[in-house]
Amino acid sequence: MYILYNFPGAGGFAVQALLEELGLPYELNHLDYDAGEHKRAPFIDLNPLGQVPTLVLPDGEVMTESAAILLYLSDLEGDAKLAPAPAEPLRPAYLRWMMMLTTSVYNASLRSYHPEDFTSAEDPKPISEVADRQLEEHWQLIEDELAARGPWLLGDTYSTADLYAMMIAHWVPDRTANFAKRPNLKALCDGVRARPAVARILPQHDGHW
Ligand SMILES: N[C@@H](CCC(=O)N[C@@H](CS)C(=O)NCC(=O)O)C(=O)O
């Protein structure tokens, strides 16, 4: 049994969707963000950074970092064909997207939403302004590549990178504008949302996606 820790609207969504899609047994624990449950025991004993997603594997090992978890589970369950195998021609593009999404885009969303966590200056606004500019650049790059080679990030091949992109695409200051400007990104997100495993868990996520 996998044990997943998350809070509503946070990065465990993609991990839960993948566990669901792979048919792996899991228990979902939604922490109370406002009550600060993620910053104290017992959760902090699992992840001293107090962040989600945090996944306890069936053997008790604790994994953090959304991209690492998604890469691990997708490779572990290779028969589901949600990740190109290491020697397959699409593997470099898959790794490129996963790394860009986690290091640049997810991170820019965090800086946009929580600029105060990234500066000691009294006014954190310049941090979110830069982050918002970077989000625009990255989503436009993704839109352009989808327009040229879509409908998925790997062309005709659906992968875990699409699920990850769908989750993060909603973490922008104005999601309606993001999708209005970027029809190929919107189509990708609609396609992910329509997958039965994703559709099954959406009601638990309170309109966040
Ligand atoms: N690099 C980490 C970032 C995780 C992260 O920052 N998660 C946010 C929610 S989306 C969180 O736990 N924030 C609470 C905090 O940092 O105090 C990952 O990809 O898993």
Short mmCIF file of C-alpha atoms and ligand atoms in Angstrom, two decimals:
data_model
loop_
_atom_site.label_atom_id
_atom_site.label_comp_id
_atom_site.label_asym_id
_atom_site.label_seq_id
_atom_site.Cartn_x
_atom_site.Cartn_y
_atom_site.Cartn_z
CA MET A 1 0.00 0.00 0.00
CA TYR A 2 1.25 3.49 -0.91
CA ILE A 3 0.48 6.36 1.47
CA LEU A 4 0.24 9.77 -0.17
CA TYR A 5 0.27 13.07 1.72
CA ASN A 6 -1.09 16.14 0.00
CA PHE A 7 -3.29 19.15 0.57
CA PRO A 8 -6.10 20.38 -1.69
CA GLY A 9 -4.77 22.13 -4.78
CA ALA A 10 -1.20 20.95 -4.23
CA GLY A 11 1.29 18.81 -6.15
CA GLY A 12 0.06 15.44 -4.92
CA PHE A 13 -2.74 15.65 -7.46
CA ALA A 14 -0.59 14.27 -10.28
CA VAL A 15 0.81 11.55 -8.01
CA GLN A 16 -2.68 10.46 -6.98
CA ALA A 17 -3.85 10.51 -10.62
CA LEU A 18 -0.90 8.33 -11.60
CA LEU A 19 -1.44 5.85 -8.75
CA GLU A 20 -5.07 5.66 -9.84
CA GLU A 21 -4.18 5.19 -13.51
CA LEU A 22 -1.68 2.45 -12.65
CA GLY A 23 -4.18 0.67 -10.41
CA LEU A 24 -1.80 0.77 -7.43
CA PRO A 25 -3.39 0.59 -3.97
CA TYR A 26 -2.99 3.82 -2.02
CA GLU A 27 -4.31 5.78 0.89
CA LEU A 28 -4.66 9.56 0.51
CA ASN A 29 -4.07 11.84 3.48
CA HIS A 30 -5.09 15.44 2.97
CA LEU A 31 -3.24 17.61 5.48
CA ASP A 32 -4.82 20.80 6.81
CA TYR A 33 -2.65 23.52 5.27
CA ASP A 34 -4.26 26.41 7.15
CA ALA A 35 -3.78 24.64 10.45
CA GLY A 36 -0.10 24.12 9.58
CA GLU A 37 -0.35 20.34 9.86
CA HIS A 38 2.42 19.97 7.27
CA LYS A 39 4.91 21.81 9.47
CA ARG A 40 4.63 19.71 12.61
CA ALA A 41 4.79 16.14 13.85
CA PRO A 42 3.93 13.54 12.80
CA PHE A 43 4.21 14.75 9.19
CA ILE A 44 7.46 16.64 9.68
CA ASP A 45 9.08 13.37 10.78
CA LEU A 46 8.38 11.97 7.31
CA ASN A 47 9.43 15.09 5.40
CA PRO A 48 11.47 17.60 7.40
CA LEU A 49 10.80 20.23 4.70
CA GLY A 50 7.10 20.02 5.48
CA GLN A 51 6.18 19.76 1.81
CA VAL A 52 3.81 17.74 -0.29
CA PRO A 53 3.64 15.52 -2.21
CA THR A 54 5.19 13.01 0.13
CA LEU A 55 4.76 9.35 -0.68
CA VAL A 56 5.45 6.41 1.61
CA LEU A 57 6.27 3.38 -0.52
CA PRO A 58 5.01 -0.12 0.34
CA ASP A 59 8.41 -0.99 1.89
CA GLY A 60 8.30 2.09 4.14
CA GLU A 61 10.76 4.20 2.11
CA VAL A 62 9.72 7.87 1.97
CA MET A 63 9.84 9.69 -1.36
CA THR A 64 9.48 13.41 -1.90
CA GLU A 65 9.82 15.58 -5.04
CA SER A 66 6.87 15.32 -7.39
CA ALA A 67 8.90 14.73 -10.56
CA ALA A 68 11.01 12.02 -8.93
CA ILE A 69 7.88 10.23 -7.72
CA LEU A 70 6.20 10.44 -11.14
CA LEU A 71 9.32 9.24 -12.94
CA TYR A 72 9.76 6.38 -10.47
CA LEU A 73 6.19 5.08 -10.62
CA SER A 74 5.96 5.42 -14.40
CA ASP A 75 9.18 3.42 -14.88
CA LEU A 76 8.23 0.87 -12.22
CA GLU A 77 4.99 0.09 -14.04
CA GLY A 78 6.54 0.14 -17.51
CA ASP A 79 3.80 -2.05 -19.02
CA ALA A 80 1.38 0.87 -18.68
CA LYS A 81 3.47 2.72 -21.28
CA LEU A 82 3.21 6.11 -19.60
CA ALA A 83 6.94 6.77 -19.96
CA PRO A 84 9.26 5.94 -22.85
CA ALA A 85 11.86 3.36 -21.74
CA PRO A 86 15.48 4.59 -21.44
CA ALA A 87 16.53 3.43 -24.92
CA GLU A 88 13.41 4.62 -26.73
CA PRO A 89 13.72 7.64 -29.05
CA LEU A 90 11.16 9.67 -27.08
CA ARG A 91 13.02 9.31 -23.77
CA PRO A 92 15.19 12.46 -24.13
CA ALA A 93 12.14 14.62 -24.89
CA TYR A 94 10.23 13.06 -21.99
CA LEU A 95 13.06 13.79 -19.53
CA ARG A 96 13.43 17.30 -20.91
CA TRP A 97 9.76 18.07 -20.25
CA MET A 98 9.71 16.50 -16.81
CA MET A 99 12.79 18.45 -15.73
CA MET A 100 11.63 21.73 -17.25
CA LEU A 101 8.24 21.37 -15.62
CA THR A 102 9.65 20.68 -12.18
CA THR A 103 12.66 22.99 -12.02
CA SER A 104 11.39 25.95 -14.02
CA VAL A 105 7.61 25.94 -14.21
CA TYR A 106 6.53 24.40 -10.88
CA ASN A 107 9.16 26.53 -9.19
CA ALA A 108 7.97 29.70 -10.92
CA SER A 109 4.41 28.93 -9.76
CA LEU A 110 5.67 28.66 -6.18
CA ARG A 111 7.44 32.01 -6.52
CA SER A 112 4.31 33.54 -8.02
CA TYR A 113 1.99 32.30 -5.25
CA HIS A 114 4.37 32.56 -2.32
CA PRO A 115 6.96 35.25 -3.16
CA GLU A 116 7.54 35.86 0.57
CA ASP A 117 9.19 32.42 0.78
CA PHE A 118 11.87 33.53 -1.68
CA THR A 119 13.09 36.85 -0.29
CA SER A 120 13.84 38.58 2.98
CA ALA A 121 12.83 41.94 1.48
CA GLU A 122 9.81 43.62 3.01
CA ASP A 123 8.10 43.83 -0.36
CA PRO A 124 8.12 40.42 -2.06
CA LYS A 125 6.19 41.64 -5.12
CA PRO A 126 9.21 41.88 -7.47
CA ILE A 127 9.73 38.14 -6.95
CA SER A 128 6.21 37.30 -8.12
CA GLU A 129 6.45 39.75 -11.01
CA VAL A 130 9.53 37.99 -12.36
CA ALA A 131 7.95 34.59 -11.74
CA ASP A 132 4.82 35.60 -13.66
CA ARG A 133 6.94 36.70 -16.60
CA GLN A 134 8.76 33.38 -16.56
CA LEU A 135 5.47 31.48 -16.40
CA GLU A 136 4.29 33.38 -19.48
CA GLU A 137 7.51 32.49 -21.34
CA HIS A 138 7.38 28.83 -20.42
CA TRP A 139 3.70 28.30 -21.17
CA GLN A 140 4.15 30.05 -24.50
CA LEU A 141 7.10 27.81 -25.35
CA ILE A 142 4.99 24.77 -24.47
CA GLU A 143 2.05 26.12 -26.51
CA ASP A 144 4.30 26.65 -29.54
CA GLU A 145 5.74 23.15 -29.31
CA LEU A 146 2.27 21.64 -28.91
CA ALA A 147 1.08 23.61 -31.95
CA ALA A 148 3.99 22.25 -33.98
CA ARG A 149 4.06 18.70 -32.68
CA GLY A 150 1.03 17.99 -30.44
CA PRO A 151 -1.48 17.02 -29.30
CA TRP A 152 0.69 15.71 -26.42
CA LEU A 153 4.12 16.83 -25.30
CA LEU A 154 5.53 13.74 -27.03
CA GLY A 155 3.45 14.21 -30.18
CA ASP A 156 0.98 11.33 -30.62
CA THR A 157 2.19 9.58 -27.49
CA TYR A 158 0.52 10.33 -24.16
CA SER A 159 2.87 10.27 -21.19
CA THR A 160 3.14 11.21 -17.53
CA ALA A 161 4.65 14.52 -18.67
CA ASP A 162 1.18 15.53 -19.94
CA LEU A 163 -0.40 14.80 -16.56
CA TYR A 164 2.33 16.83 -14.83
CA ALA A 165 1.86 19.73 -17.28
CA MET A 166 -1.91 19.68 -16.80
CA MET A 167 -1.52 20.00 -13.03
CA ILE A 168 0.97 22.86 -13.21
CA ALA A 169 -0.85 24.73 -16.01
CA HIS A 170 -3.54 25.63 -13.47
CA TRP A 171 -1.05 27.30 -11.12
CA VAL A 172 -0.95 30.66 -12.87
CA PRO A 173 -2.34 34.00 -11.71
CA ASP A 174 -5.14 33.77 -14.31
CA ARG A 175 -5.89 30.29 -15.58
CA THR A 176 -8.75 31.44 -17.80
CA ALA A 177 -6.37 33.76 -19.63
CA ASN A 178 -3.69 31.05 -19.81
CA PHE A 179 -6.08 28.71 -21.60
CA ALA A 180 -7.73 31.40 -23.75
CA LYS A 181 -4.33 32.40 -25.14
CA ARG A 182 -3.15 28.83 -25.53
CA PRO A 183 -5.69 26.54 -27.22
CA ASN A 184 -3.25 23.64 -27.63
CA LEU A 185 -2.44 23.71 -23.94
CA LYS A 186 -6.14 23.83 -23.15
CA ALA A 187 -6.76 20.81 -25.40
CA LEU A 188 -3.96 18.92 -23.63
CA CYS A 189 -5.50 19.71 -20.23
CA ASP A 190 -8.98 18.71 -21.39
CA GLY A 191 -7.54 15.46 -22.72
CA VAL A 192 -5.86 14.68 -19.40
CA ARG A 193 -9.02 15.56 -17.49
CA ALA A 194 -11.03 13.16 -19.67
CA ARG A 195 -8.86 10.16 -18.83
CA PRO A 196 -10.97 7.87 -16.63
CA ALA A 197 -8.43 7.74 -13.81
CA VAL A 198 -8.20 11.52 -13.66
CA ALA A 199 -11.97 11.98 -13.99
CA ARG A 200 -12.44 9.61 -11.04
CA ILE A 201 -10.38 11.72 -8.64
CA LEU A 202 -11.41 15.21 -9.79
CA PRO A 203 -14.43 15.35 -7.44
CA GLN A 204 -12.03 14.99 -4.50
CA HIS A 205 -10.15 18.11 -5.57
CA ASP A 206 -12.78 20.74 -5.11
CA GLY A 207 -12.56 22.56 -8.42
CA HIS A 208 -8.79 23.03 -8.21
CA TRP A 209 -8.52 21.38 -11.60
N1 LIG B 1 10.10 20.52 -5.48
C1 LIG B 1 8.99 20.05 -4.69
C2 LIG B 1 8.15 21.23 -4.30
C3 LIG B 1 7.08 20.82 -3.33
C4 LIG B 1 6.30 22.01 -2.81
O1 LIG B 1 6.83 23.11 -2.66
N2 LIG B 1 5.03 21.75 -2.51
C5 LIG B 1 4.18 22.78 -1.99
C6 LIG B 1 2.73 22.52 -2.37
S1 LIG B 1 2.49 22.49 -4.11
C7 LIG B 1 4.28 22.75 -0.48
O2 LIG B 1 4.35 21.69 0.11
N3 LIG B 1 4.29 23.93 0.14
C8 LIG B 1 4.32 24.06 1.56
C9 LIG B 1 5.61 24.61 2.06
O3 LIG B 1 6.62 24.63 1.33
O4 LIG B 1 5.61 25.03 3.19
C10 LIG B 1 8.20 19.02 -5.52
O5 LIG B 1 8.20 19.08 -6.74
O6 LIG B 1 7.59 18.13 -4.91
#
